[in-house]
Amino acid sequence: MMELELVKGIGNKYLGILNKMKITTVEDLLTYYPFRYQVYRLGCLAGNNVQITVKAIVEGEVKVSYIKRNLNRLEFRGLVDRKLIKVVIFNRAFLRNKITIGREIILVGRYDEKKNTLVASNIMFEKMNEGKVEPVYHVINGISSSTLSNFIDKVMDYAEEVEDTIPYNIKNQYEFMDKGKAIEIIHHPLSGESLKQARVRLVYEEFFQFMFKINYLRYKYLANNKGISRTVDYDKVREFIDGLGFKLTVDQEEAVKDIYDDLISDKRMNRLILGDVGSGKTIVSIIAVYINYLSGMQSAMMAPTEILAMQHYENIVKLFAPLNIKVGLLVGSMKKKEKDLVIAGLKDGTIDVIVGTHALISEGVEFNNLGLVITDEQHRFGVNQRSNLQNKGHLCDVLYMSATPIPRTYALTIYGDMDTSFIKTKPMGRKEIITIVKKERDIKEVLFKCLECIKAGQQIYVVAPLIESGDDADLNDVNILKDKFDMAFNGKVKIGILHGKMKPKEKDEVMEKYKNGEIKILISTTVIEVGVDVKNSTMMIIFNAERFGLATLHQLRGRVGRNDIQSYCYLICNQDIERLKVMESSNDGFYISEKDFEMRGQGDLFGIRQSGDMAFKIGDLRRDYKILLQAKKDAVKFIEENVDSGFANFKTYRDIAREMAFID
Ligand code: ADP
Ligand code: MG
């Protein structure tokens, strides 16, 4: 297939943006599916502040004003339905030369009768047919959905070259349409019926592959689950637990027991700890490390981010130092010299426990006798990554942790290859977090609460949906919020910012300052979602909460309420209040994820969509659950029928199976 950069119109600028969206090939582009369709029907200026699409003639000069970094405003007079109105659009300064007097354009936006102003969200220059259906894509700053759509159209001829991975016999059995055709239809549906068929086919393909992986893992595991058998004195484990300074919950105790049994049996452990945020999974995994240590073996704990790795590291050091257990840290940002030292310690066995990011699986890392690998759910299907780590310790035991409170039925389907321990109850003595949904215009009350909180010596997280809000004037971003908060507190309160674009070292510094209390308010994107634990934080304020799925909000909220002081979570929003009210009424992650499922499908059940291996491109776990179950059935059968031949006739699956061969 052709190279992405050769597509006409994709210059360096767009190439960079597309790469950020994980689109690096023409195939990626073609399989970047719309998340909804917009049907435009030309209307008139009726209705106050409801979305309308109207035809307008440009009547006056375009005026552009630059309000601040990342925010500009374009304004002109237009004639709509023989009425002269003001048209405003944000962050489209680049359109100024295209909007020429006399030109006919299509405006999509909201009209305010009183101000006689239409605030447009989109301007289109093409002639429009009545009832035009336009695909709408998730995009990031710097590219519009329609530009993306144009790029896709330019490469549509290659759609039939995109590999169809549904095994041919299954494709025939269901009479699925060709992949190329499905891709064309999904981007430009001609009828509801064909769209449905195209979608089902693409969803099935995606789920089938997923289910193949899971069930192949299971198959391999069952075929060879002989592991390490250990002799570990449970009294010693008990002693360690009793010395923790708190009592484990019943569920934690059970999870520990499950793990202990797994580890001493000669069966290889392949277990997932599923538990809500703050339910105390980490301590359970640390106990697992201790059990493994008692058996004389090394443990590795892999975290998805450096911040999290550091935090686990510090926790573990604190717990293990008195026991003389040697703990090491390995993350990408360390100096080569430091790394080499750690790597040597792993090889000669002087380091008992290593905590790190995927730096752990880089080449050159060897273990003396790795017995246990603990990893985060996000890495589950980073097959290569995981295999690398496992290969370093043959047949070692594996423990996964998942902070995703996924409803049990779904969990059993998508984690079908593993044993699971559920941790449902929260540790005792925790006060329920009080959650309050607030309109942005009532922000003052929240700021007063902040002040109280700071005066009491506590700390605050503030979350914005974006680093830079760019296109959308309604969105808060990290920088805007920093300005707003500095203004509100006259610069007298120390505020830090944290986001994914910062260098690891900068992030660590900010995090350190927040941990030691120097920074009082930490404004960040969702990078703090995963696992950050600063007990002194008692307030979480999430701006543009409507932009997040309930599951994510719940994860974020879980950053507070970690001690016995009353904690608060404020959800600041301008719309979607009903949905957010669920958060006020419940602190139960499982309940919330059920609700999230009900209200918006899987939404961002898996946290930030793009990051998880389970982020499906088109499939939706809830909406397409039946397809998922069918795909599972078919995948199991497919494996049984073809595993002996090594999937000889099915290249895709032969390759996947080879990649996964580490399980042996
Ligand atoms: P998770 O990893 O499930 O989000 P953590 O393991 O980070 O949760 O636990 C959250 C906090 O609660 C940690 O500070 C931990 O030390 C503490 N904790 C864990 N289990 C208990 C318990 N049984 N009683 C009191 N505190 C606990
Ligand atoms: Mg074992």
Short mmCIF file of N, CA and C in Angstrom, two decimals, residues 57-217:
data_model
loop_
_atom_site.label_atom_id
_atom_site.label_comp_id
_atom_site.label_asym_id
_atom_site.label_seq_id
_atom_site.Cartn_x
_atom_site.Cartn_y
_atom_site.Cartn_z
N ILE A 57 -24.98 33.91 2.98
CA ILE A 57 -24.13 34.61 2.02
C ILE A 57 -23.29 35.60 2.80
N VAL A 58 -21.98 35.56 2.55
CA VAL A 58 -21.10 36.46 3.27
C VAL A 58 -21.35 37.89 2.81
N GLU A 59 -21.61 38.78 3.77
CA GLU A 59 -21.99 40.15 3.43
C GLU A 59 -20.95 41.17 3.84
N GLY A 60 -20.10 40.80 4.78
CA GLY A 60 -19.15 41.81 5.27
C GLY A 60 -17.74 41.25 5.40
N GLU A 61 -16.81 42.16 5.60
CA GLU A 61 -15.40 41.78 5.77
C GLU A 61 -15.25 40.87 6.99
N VAL A 62 -14.29 40.01 6.91
CA VAL A 62 -13.99 39.14 8.04
C VAL A 62 -13.08 39.86 9.03
N LYS A 63 -13.46 39.77 10.30
CA LYS A 63 -12.60 40.35 11.33
C LYS A 63 -12.04 39.20 12.18
N VAL A 64 -10.75 39.24 12.43
CA VAL A 64 -10.15 38.20 13.27
C VAL A 64 -9.52 38.83 14.49
N SER A 65 -9.82 38.30 15.66
CA SER A 65 -9.12 38.80 16.84
C SER A 65 -8.46 37.64 17.57
N TYR A 66 -7.28 37.90 18.08
CA TYR A 66 -6.54 36.87 18.83
C TYR A 66 -6.71 37.16 20.31
N ILE A 67 -7.41 36.25 20.97
CA ILE A 67 -7.79 36.51 22.35
C ILE A 67 -6.66 36.13 23.29
N LYS A 68 -6.12 34.98 23.09
CA LYS A 68 -4.90 34.58 23.80
C LYS A 68 -4.31 33.40 23.06
N ARG A 69 -3.22 32.89 23.59
CA ARG A 69 -2.63 31.74 22.95
C ARG A 69 -3.71 30.67 22.76
N ASN A 70 -3.75 30.12 21.57
CA ASN A 70 -4.71 29.06 21.30
C ASN A 70 -6.17 29.50 21.24
N LEU A 71 -6.40 30.77 21.20
CA LEU A 71 -7.79 31.16 21.09
C LEU A 71 -7.92 32.39 20.18
N ASN A 72 -8.57 32.17 19.04
CA ASN A 72 -8.86 33.32 18.19
C ASN A 72 -10.32 33.29 17.79
N ARG A 73 -10.76 34.41 17.28
CA ARG A 73 -12.18 34.57 17.03
C ARG A 73 -12.34 35.21 15.67
N LEU A 74 -13.19 34.62 14.87
CA LEU A 74 -13.41 35.14 13.53
C LEU A 74 -14.87 35.59 13.45
N GLU A 75 -15.07 36.75 12.87
CA GLU A 75 -16.41 37.32 12.89
C GLU A 75 -16.73 37.96 11.54
N PHE A 76 -17.96 37.81 11.09
CA PHE A 76 -18.38 38.52 9.87
C PHE A 76 -19.89 38.63 9.84
N ARG A 77 -20.39 39.45 8.91
CA ARG A 77 -21.85 39.56 8.76
C ARG A 77 -22.28 38.63 7.63
N GLY A 78 -23.39 37.98 7.87
CA GLY A 78 -23.88 37.07 6.85
C GLY A 78 -25.38 37.24 6.67
N LEU A 79 -25.84 36.89 5.48
CA LEU A 79 -27.26 37.00 5.19
C LEU A 79 -27.86 35.60 5.22
N VAL A 80 -28.80 35.39 6.14
CA VAL A 80 -29.45 34.09 6.26
C VAL A 80 -30.95 34.32 6.21
N ASP A 81 -31.62 33.62 5.34
CA ASP A 81 -33.07 33.82 5.21
C ASP A 81 -33.42 35.31 5.09
N ARG A 82 -32.69 36.02 4.32
CA ARG A 82 -32.89 37.45 4.10
C ARG A 82 -32.74 38.29 5.36
N LYS A 83 -32.09 37.70 6.35
CA LYS A 83 -31.86 38.45 7.57
C LYS A 83 -30.35 38.61 7.76
N LEU A 84 -29.95 39.83 8.12
CA LEU A 84 -28.52 40.07 8.32
C LEU A 84 -28.16 39.71 9.77
N ILE A 85 -27.23 38.80 9.94
CA ILE A 85 -26.85 38.40 11.30
C ILE A 85 -25.34 38.46 11.47
N LYS A 86 -24.94 38.38 12.73
CA LYS A 86 -23.51 38.30 13.01
C LYS A 86 -23.13 36.82 13.14
N VAL A 87 -22.03 36.46 12.52
CA VAL A 87 -21.56 35.09 12.62
C VAL A 87 -20.21 35.09 13.34
N VAL A 88 -20.09 34.21 14.32
CA VAL A 88 -18.84 34.11 15.08
C VAL A 88 -18.37 32.67 15.06
N ILE A 89 -17.09 32.48 14.84
CA ILE A 89 -16.55 31.13 14.99
C ILE A 89 -15.17 31.23 15.63
N PHE A 90 -14.91 30.28 16.55
CA PHE A 90 -13.62 30.33 17.27
C PHE A 90 -12.56 29.45 16.61
N ASN A 91 -11.35 29.91 16.70
CA ASN A 91 -10.18 29.15 16.24
C ASN A 91 -10.24 28.70 14.79
N ARG A 92 -10.81 29.53 13.94
CA ARG A 92 -10.76 29.22 12.52
C ARG A 92 -10.14 30.39 11.77
N ALA A 93 -9.22 31.08 12.42
CA ALA A 93 -8.60 32.24 11.78
C ALA A 93 -8.06 31.86 10.41
N PHE A 94 -7.67 30.60 10.29
CA PHE A 94 -7.08 30.17 9.02
C PHE A 94 -8.08 30.19 7.86
N LEU A 95 -9.34 30.34 8.17
CA LEU A 95 -10.36 30.38 7.10
C LEU A 95 -10.57 31.78 6.54
N ARG A 96 -9.89 32.76 7.13
CA ARG A 96 -10.21 34.16 6.81
C ARG A 96 -10.23 34.45 5.31
N ASN A 97 -9.27 33.85 4.56
CA ASN A 97 -9.20 34.17 3.14
C ASN A 97 -10.24 33.45 2.30
N LYS A 98 -10.82 32.43 2.90
CA LYS A 98 -11.82 31.68 2.14
C LYS A 98 -13.21 32.31 2.26
N ILE A 99 -13.38 33.09 3.32
CA ILE A 99 -14.69 33.69 3.55
C ILE A 99 -14.73 35.05 2.87
N THR A 100 -15.11 35.04 1.61
CA THR A 100 -15.06 36.27 0.83
C THR A 100 -16.48 36.79 0.60
N ILE A 101 -16.59 38.07 0.47
CA ILE A 101 -17.92 38.68 0.31
C ILE A 101 -18.62 38.12 -0.91
N GLY A 102 -19.88 37.76 -0.69
CA GLY A 102 -20.67 37.21 -1.78
C GLY A 102 -20.67 35.70 -1.84
N ARG A 103 -19.77 35.09 -1.12
CA ARG A 103 -19.67 33.63 -1.19
C ARG A 103 -20.80 32.96 -0.40
N GLU A 104 -21.26 31.86 -0.96
CA GLU A 104 -22.31 31.11 -0.28
C GLU A 104 -21.68 30.01 0.56
N ILE A 105 -22.04 29.98 1.81
CA ILE A 105 -21.45 28.98 2.70
C ILE A 105 -22.53 28.31 3.54
N ILE A 106 -22.15 27.20 4.12
CA ILE A 106 -23.07 26.51 5.03
C ILE A 106 -22.55 26.69 6.46
N LEU A 107 -23.43 27.09 7.33
CA LEU A 107 -23.04 27.28 8.73
C LEU A 107 -23.75 26.27 9.61
N VAL A 108 -22.99 25.67 10.51
CA VAL A 108 -23.62 24.81 11.51
C VAL A 108 -23.35 25.48 12.85
N GLY A 109 -24.38 25.66 13.64
CA GLY A 109 -24.13 26.31 14.92
C GLY A 109 -25.41 26.66 15.64
N ARG A 110 -25.28 27.53 16.61
CA ARG A 110 -26.43 27.93 17.41
C ARG A 110 -26.69 29.42 17.25
N TYR A 111 -27.95 29.74 17.08
CA TYR A 111 -28.32 31.13 16.84
C TYR A 111 -28.95 31.72 18.09
N ASP A 112 -28.42 32.87 18.50
CA ASP A 112 -28.97 33.56 19.66
C ASP A 112 -29.80 34.73 19.16
N GLU A 113 -31.12 34.62 19.37
CA GLU A 113 -32.04 35.63 18.83
C GLU A 113 -31.75 37.01 19.37
N LYS A 114 -31.53 37.06 20.69
CA LYS A 114 -31.36 38.36 21.32
C LYS A 114 -30.16 39.10 20.76
N LYS A 115 -29.08 38.37 20.64
CA LYS A 115 -27.86 39.01 20.16
C LYS A 115 -27.78 39.01 18.64
N ASN A 116 -28.75 38.38 18.02
CA ASN A 116 -28.75 38.25 16.56
C ASN A 116 -27.41 37.69 16.08
N THR A 117 -26.92 36.70 16.81
CA THR A 117 -25.60 36.16 16.51
C THR A 117 -25.66 34.64 16.39
N LEU A 118 -24.98 34.15 15.38
CA LEU A 118 -24.87 32.71 15.24
C LEU A 118 -23.43 32.30 15.58
N VAL A 119 -23.29 31.52 16.64
CA VAL A 119 -21.95 31.01 16.96
C VAL A 119 -21.81 29.66 16.27
N ALA A 120 -20.93 29.65 15.28
CA ALA A 120 -20.82 28.46 14.44
C ALA A 120 -19.81 27.47 15.01
N SER A 121 -20.10 26.20 14.82
CA SER A 121 -19.12 25.18 15.21
C SER A 121 -18.45 24.63 13.95
N ASN A 122 -19.07 24.91 12.82
CA ASN A 122 -18.52 24.40 11.58
C ASN A 122 -18.94 25.31 10.42
N ILE A 123 -18.02 25.49 9.49
CA ILE A 123 -18.35 26.22 8.27
C ILE A 123 -17.99 25.32 7.11
N MET A 124 -18.94 25.14 6.18
CA MET A 124 -18.65 24.29 5.03
C MET A 124 -18.79 25.11 3.76
N PHE A 125 -17.93 24.78 2.81
CA PHE A 125 -17.90 25.60 1.60
C PHE A 125 -18.52 24.90 0.40
N GLU A 126 -18.84 23.64 0.59
CA GLU A 126 -19.37 22.91 -0.56
C GLU A 126 -20.88 23.12 -0.66
N LYS A 127 -21.37 22.85 -1.84
CA LYS A 127 -22.82 22.86 -2.01
C LYS A 127 -23.38 21.68 -1.24
N MET A 128 -24.52 21.87 -0.62
CA MET A 128 -25.01 20.78 0.20
C MET A 128 -26.33 20.24 -0.31
N ASN A 129 -26.37 18.91 -0.38
CA ASN A 129 -27.65 18.31 -0.72
C ASN A 129 -28.47 18.24 0.54
N GLU A 130 -29.72 18.22 0.35
CA GLU A 130 -30.63 18.03 1.46
C GLU A 130 -30.30 16.70 2.15
N GLY A 131 -30.16 16.70 3.45
CA GLY A 131 -29.97 15.45 4.17
C GLY A 131 -28.61 14.80 3.97
N LYS A 132 -27.59 15.60 3.87
CA LYS A 132 -26.25 15.06 3.69
C LYS A 132 -25.77 14.33 4.95
N VAL A 133 -25.22 13.14 4.76
CA VAL A 133 -24.71 12.38 5.90
C VAL A 133 -23.19 12.52 5.92
N GLU A 134 -22.70 12.99 7.02
CA GLU A 134 -21.26 13.18 7.12
C GLU A 134 -20.70 12.34 8.27
N PRO A 135 -19.63 11.61 8.00
CA PRO A 135 -19.02 10.86 9.10
C PRO A 135 -18.35 11.84 10.07
N VAL A 136 -18.42 11.53 11.34
CA VAL A 136 -17.74 12.38 12.32
C VAL A 136 -16.68 11.54 13.02
N TYR A 137 -15.46 12.04 13.02
CA TYR A 137 -14.33 11.30 13.59
C TYR A 137 -13.84 11.96 14.86
N HIS A 138 -13.34 11.15 15.78
CA HIS A 138 -12.62 11.71 16.92
C HIS A 138 -11.33 12.30 16.40
N VAL A 139 -11.10 13.56 16.66
CA VAL A 139 -9.86 14.17 16.19
C VAL A 139 -9.18 14.88 17.34
N ILE A 140 -7.94 15.28 17.10
CA ILE A 140 -7.24 16.05 18.12
C ILE A 140 -6.96 17.44 17.56
N ASN A 141 -6.41 18.24 18.37
CA ASN A 141 -6.07 19.61 18.00
C ASN A 141 -5.26 19.66 16.71
N GLY A 142 -5.67 20.51 15.77
CA GLY A 142 -4.88 20.70 14.57
C GLY A 142 -5.45 20.05 13.33
N ILE A 143 -6.45 19.22 13.49
CA ILE A 143 -7.08 18.62 12.32
C ILE A 143 -8.57 18.55 12.57
N SER A 144 -9.35 18.79 11.52
CA SER A 144 -10.79 18.72 11.72
C SER A 144 -11.30 17.39 11.20
N SER A 145 -12.48 17.06 11.67
CA SER A 145 -13.08 15.81 11.24
C SER A 145 -13.25 15.78 9.72
N SER A 146 -13.58 16.92 9.13
CA SER A 146 -13.82 16.89 7.68
C SER A 146 -12.51 16.79 6.91
N THR A 147 -11.44 17.37 7.44
CA THR A 147 -10.14 17.19 6.79
C THR A 147 -9.75 15.72 6.81
N LEU A 148 -9.95 15.11 7.97
CA LEU A 148 -9.63 13.69 8.08
C LEU A 148 -10.45 12.88 7.08
N SER A 149 -11.74 13.24 7.00
CA SER A 149 -12.62 12.56 6.06
C SER A 149 -12.10 12.69 4.63
N ASN A 150 -11.60 13.88 4.29
CA ASN A 150 -11.03 14.08 2.96
C ASN A 150 -9.84 13.17 2.70
N PHE A 151 -8.98 13.08 3.68
CA PHE A 151 -7.81 12.21 3.53
C PHE A 151 -8.24 10.76 3.31
N ILE A 152 -9.22 10.36 4.09
CA ILE A 152 -9.68 8.97 3.96
C ILE A 152 -10.23 8.73 2.56
N ASP A 153 -11.00 9.69 2.08
CA ASP A 153 -11.57 9.53 0.74
C ASP A 153 -10.48 9.40 -0.32
N LYS A 154 -9.40 10.11 -0.10
CA LYS A 154 -8.32 10.06 -1.10
C LYS A 154 -7.67 8.70 -1.21
N VAL A 155 -7.74 7.92 -0.14
CA VAL A 155 -7.08 6.62 -0.20
C VAL A 155 -8.09 5.47 -0.27
N MET A 156 -9.35 5.83 -0.49
CA MET A 156 -10.40 4.81 -0.46
C MET A 156 -10.14 3.68 -1.45
N ASP A 157 -9.43 3.99 -2.55
CA ASP A 157 -9.14 2.96 -3.54
C ASP A 157 -8.35 1.79 -2.96
N TYR A 158 -7.68 2.06 -1.86
CA TYR A 158 -6.85 1.01 -1.27
C TYR A 158 -7.63 0.14 -0.29
N ALA A 159 -8.89 0.49 -0.09
CA ALA A 159 -9.67 -0.23 0.92
C ALA A 159 -9.67 -1.74 0.68
N GLU A 160 -9.72 -2.12 -0.59
CA GLU A 160 -9.80 -3.56 -0.83
C GLU A 160 -8.48 -4.28 -0.57
N GLU A 161 -7.42 -3.50 -0.38
CA GLU A 161 -6.13 -4.13 -0.07
C GLU A 161 -5.95 -4.35 1.43
N VAL A 162 -6.82 -3.77 2.22
CA VAL A 162 -6.68 -3.97 3.67
C VAL A 162 -6.98 -5.43 3.98
N GLU A 163 -6.12 -6.03 4.74
CA GLU A 163 -6.24 -7.46 4.98
C GLU A 163 -7.52 -7.80 5.74
N ASP A 164 -8.17 -8.81 5.23
CA ASP A 164 -9.36 -9.32 5.91
C ASP A 164 -8.91 -10.47 6.79
N THR A 165 -9.07 -10.32 8.10
CA THR A 165 -8.53 -11.36 8.97
C THR A 165 -9.57 -12.37 9.43
N ILE A 166 -10.79 -12.24 8.95
CA ILE A 166 -11.76 -13.27 9.32
C ILE A 166 -11.45 -14.53 8.52
N PRO A 167 -11.27 -15.66 9.18
CA PRO A 167 -11.00 -16.89 8.44
C PRO A 167 -12.07 -17.11 7.36
N TYR A 168 -11.63 -17.57 6.19
CA TYR A 168 -12.54 -17.59 5.04
C TYR A 168 -13.78 -18.45 5.26
N ASN A 169 -13.59 -19.56 6.00
CA ASN A 169 -14.77 -20.41 6.20
C ASN A 169 -15.83 -19.70 7.05
N ILE A 170 -15.35 -18.93 8.00
CA ILE A 170 -16.30 -18.20 8.86
C ILE A 170 -16.95 -17.07 8.06
N LYS A 171 -16.15 -16.44 7.25
CA LYS A 171 -16.69 -15.37 6.41
C LYS A 171 -17.81 -15.90 5.51
N ASN A 172 -17.56 -17.08 4.95
CA ASN A 172 -18.60 -17.67 4.10
C ASN A 172 -19.83 -18.05 4.90
N GLN A 173 -19.57 -18.63 6.04
CA GLN A 173 -20.68 -19.09 6.87
C GLN A 173 -21.64 -17.95 7.19
N TYR A 174 -21.12 -16.80 7.50
CA TYR A 174 -21.99 -15.67 7.85
C TYR A 174 -22.32 -14.78 6.66
N GLU A 175 -21.79 -15.15 5.52
CA GLU A 175 -21.99 -14.33 4.31
C GLU A 175 -21.62 -12.87 4.54
N PHE A 176 -20.50 -12.69 5.19
CA PHE A 176 -20.02 -11.33 5.42
C PHE A 176 -19.59 -10.68 4.11
N MET A 177 -19.81 -9.40 4.01
CA MET A 177 -19.36 -8.68 2.82
C MET A 177 -17.84 -8.54 2.85
N ASP A 178 -17.27 -8.18 1.70
CA ASP A 178 -15.82 -8.02 1.65
C ASP A 178 -15.38 -6.88 2.55
N LYS A 179 -14.16 -7.00 3.02
CA LYS A 179 -13.66 -5.99 3.94
C LYS A 179 -13.63 -4.61 3.28
N GLY A 180 -13.12 -4.56 2.06
CA GLY A 180 -12.99 -3.28 1.37
C GLY A 180 -14.34 -2.57 1.28
N LYS A 181 -15.34 -3.36 0.97
CA LYS A 181 -16.67 -2.78 0.83
C LYS A 181 -17.16 -2.26 2.18
N ALA A 182 -16.91 -3.04 3.21
CA ALA A 182 -17.35 -2.63 4.55
C ALA A 182 -16.66 -1.32 4.95
N ILE A 183 -15.39 -1.20 4.61
CA ILE A 183 -14.66 0.03 4.95
C ILE A 183 -15.28 1.22 4.22
N GLU A 184 -15.58 1.01 2.95
CA GLU A 184 -16.19 2.10 2.18
C GLU A 184 -17.51 2.53 2.79
N ILE A 185 -18.30 1.54 3.12
CA ILE A 185 -19.64 1.85 3.64
C ILE A 185 -19.57 2.52 5.01
N ILE A 186 -18.64 2.08 5.82
CA ILE A 186 -18.58 2.64 7.17
C ILE A 186 -18.23 4.13 7.11
N HIS A 187 -17.44 4.51 6.12
CA HIS A 187 -17.10 5.93 5.99
C HIS A 187 -18.19 6.71 5.25
N HIS A 188 -18.86 6.04 4.33
CA HIS A 188 -19.92 6.71 3.56
C HIS A 188 -21.14 5.82 3.41
N PRO A 189 -21.90 5.72 4.47
CA PRO A 189 -23.06 4.83 4.41
C PRO A 189 -24.08 5.29 3.38
N LEU A 190 -24.62 4.31 2.67
CA LEU A 190 -25.63 4.64 1.67
C LEU A 190 -27.02 4.35 2.19
N SER A 191 -27.09 3.36 3.06
CA SER A 191 -28.39 3.08 3.66
C SER A 191 -28.15 2.53 5.06
N GLY A 192 -29.16 2.62 5.87
CA GLY A 192 -29.04 2.12 7.24
C GLY A 192 -28.74 0.63 7.26
N GLU A 193 -29.36 -0.08 6.36
CA GLU A 193 -29.21 -1.53 6.35
C GLU A 193 -27.78 -1.94 6.00
N SER A 194 -27.22 -1.35 4.95
CA SER A 194 -25.86 -1.74 4.57
C SER A 194 -24.85 -1.27 5.61
N LEU A 195 -25.15 -0.15 6.23
CA LEU A 195 -24.26 0.33 7.29
C LEU A 195 -24.20 -0.68 8.42
N LYS A 196 -25.39 -1.20 8.76
CA LYS A 196 -25.46 -2.15 9.85
C LYS A 196 -24.65 -3.41 9.51
N GLN A 197 -24.83 -3.87 8.28
CA GLN A 197 -24.09 -5.08 7.88
C GLN A 197 -22.58 -4.84 7.90
N ALA A 198 -22.19 -3.68 7.42
CA ALA A 198 -20.76 -3.36 7.38
C ALA A 198 -20.20 -3.31 8.79
N ARG A 199 -20.96 -2.67 9.65
CA ARG A 199 -20.50 -2.51 11.02
C ARG A 199 -20.37 -3.85 11.73
N VAL A 200 -21.42 -4.67 11.62
CA VAL A 200 -21.40 -5.97 12.28
C VAL A 200 -20.17 -6.77 11.84
N ARG A 201 -19.89 -6.68 10.58
CA ARG A 201 -18.78 -7.42 10.02
C ARG A 201 -17.43 -6.94 10.60
N LEU A 202 -17.30 -5.65 10.69
CA LEU A 202 -16.05 -5.09 11.22
C LEU A 202 -15.91 -5.35 12.72
N VAL A 203 -17.04 -5.25 13.40
CA VAL A 203 -17.03 -5.53 14.84
C VAL A 203 -16.66 -7.00 15.07
N TYR A 204 -17.30 -7.86 14.30
CA TYR A 204 -17.03 -9.28 14.46
C TYR A 204 -15.54 -9.57 14.26
N GLU A 205 -14.99 -8.98 13.23
CA GLU A 205 -13.57 -9.21 12.92
C GLU A 205 -12.68 -8.80 14.09
N GLU A 206 -12.99 -7.65 14.62
CA GLU A 206 -12.20 -7.13 15.73
C GLU A 206 -12.32 -8.03 16.97
N PHE A 207 -13.55 -8.41 17.28
CA PHE A 207 -13.78 -9.26 18.44
C PHE A 207 -13.18 -10.66 18.24
N PHE A 208 -13.29 -11.14 17.01
CA PHE A 208 -12.76 -12.47 16.76
C PHE A 208 -11.27 -12.52 17.06
N GLN A 209 -10.57 -11.51 16.58
CA GLN A 209 -9.13 -11.45 16.83
C GLN A 209 -8.82 -11.38 18.32
N PHE A 210 -9.58 -10.56 18.99
CA PHE A 210 -9.40 -10.40 20.43
C PHE A 210 -9.64 -11.74 21.15
N MET A 211 -10.75 -12.36 20.79
CA MET A 211 -11.10 -13.62 21.43
C MET A 211 -10.12 -14.73 21.06
N PHE A 212 -9.58 -14.63 19.88
CA PHE A 212 -8.55 -15.59 19.49
C PHE A 212 -7.38 -15.48 20.46
N LYS A 213 -6.94 -14.27 20.70
CA LYS A 213 -5.79 -14.06 21.58
C LYS A 213 -6.06 -14.61 22.97
N ILE A 214 -7.20 -14.23 23.52
CA ILE A 214 -7.51 -14.67 24.86
C ILE A 214 -7.60 -16.18 24.96
N ASN A 215 -8.29 -16.75 24.01
CA ASN A 215 -8.51 -18.18 24.13
C ASN A 215 -7.30 -18.98 23.71
N TYR A 216 -6.46 -18.39 22.90
CA TYR A 216 -5.21 -19.05 22.58
C TYR A 216 -4.30 -19.05 23.81
N LEU A 217 -4.29 -17.91 24.50
CA LEU A 217 -3.55 -17.84 25.76
C LEU A 217 -4.02 -18.93 26.71
#
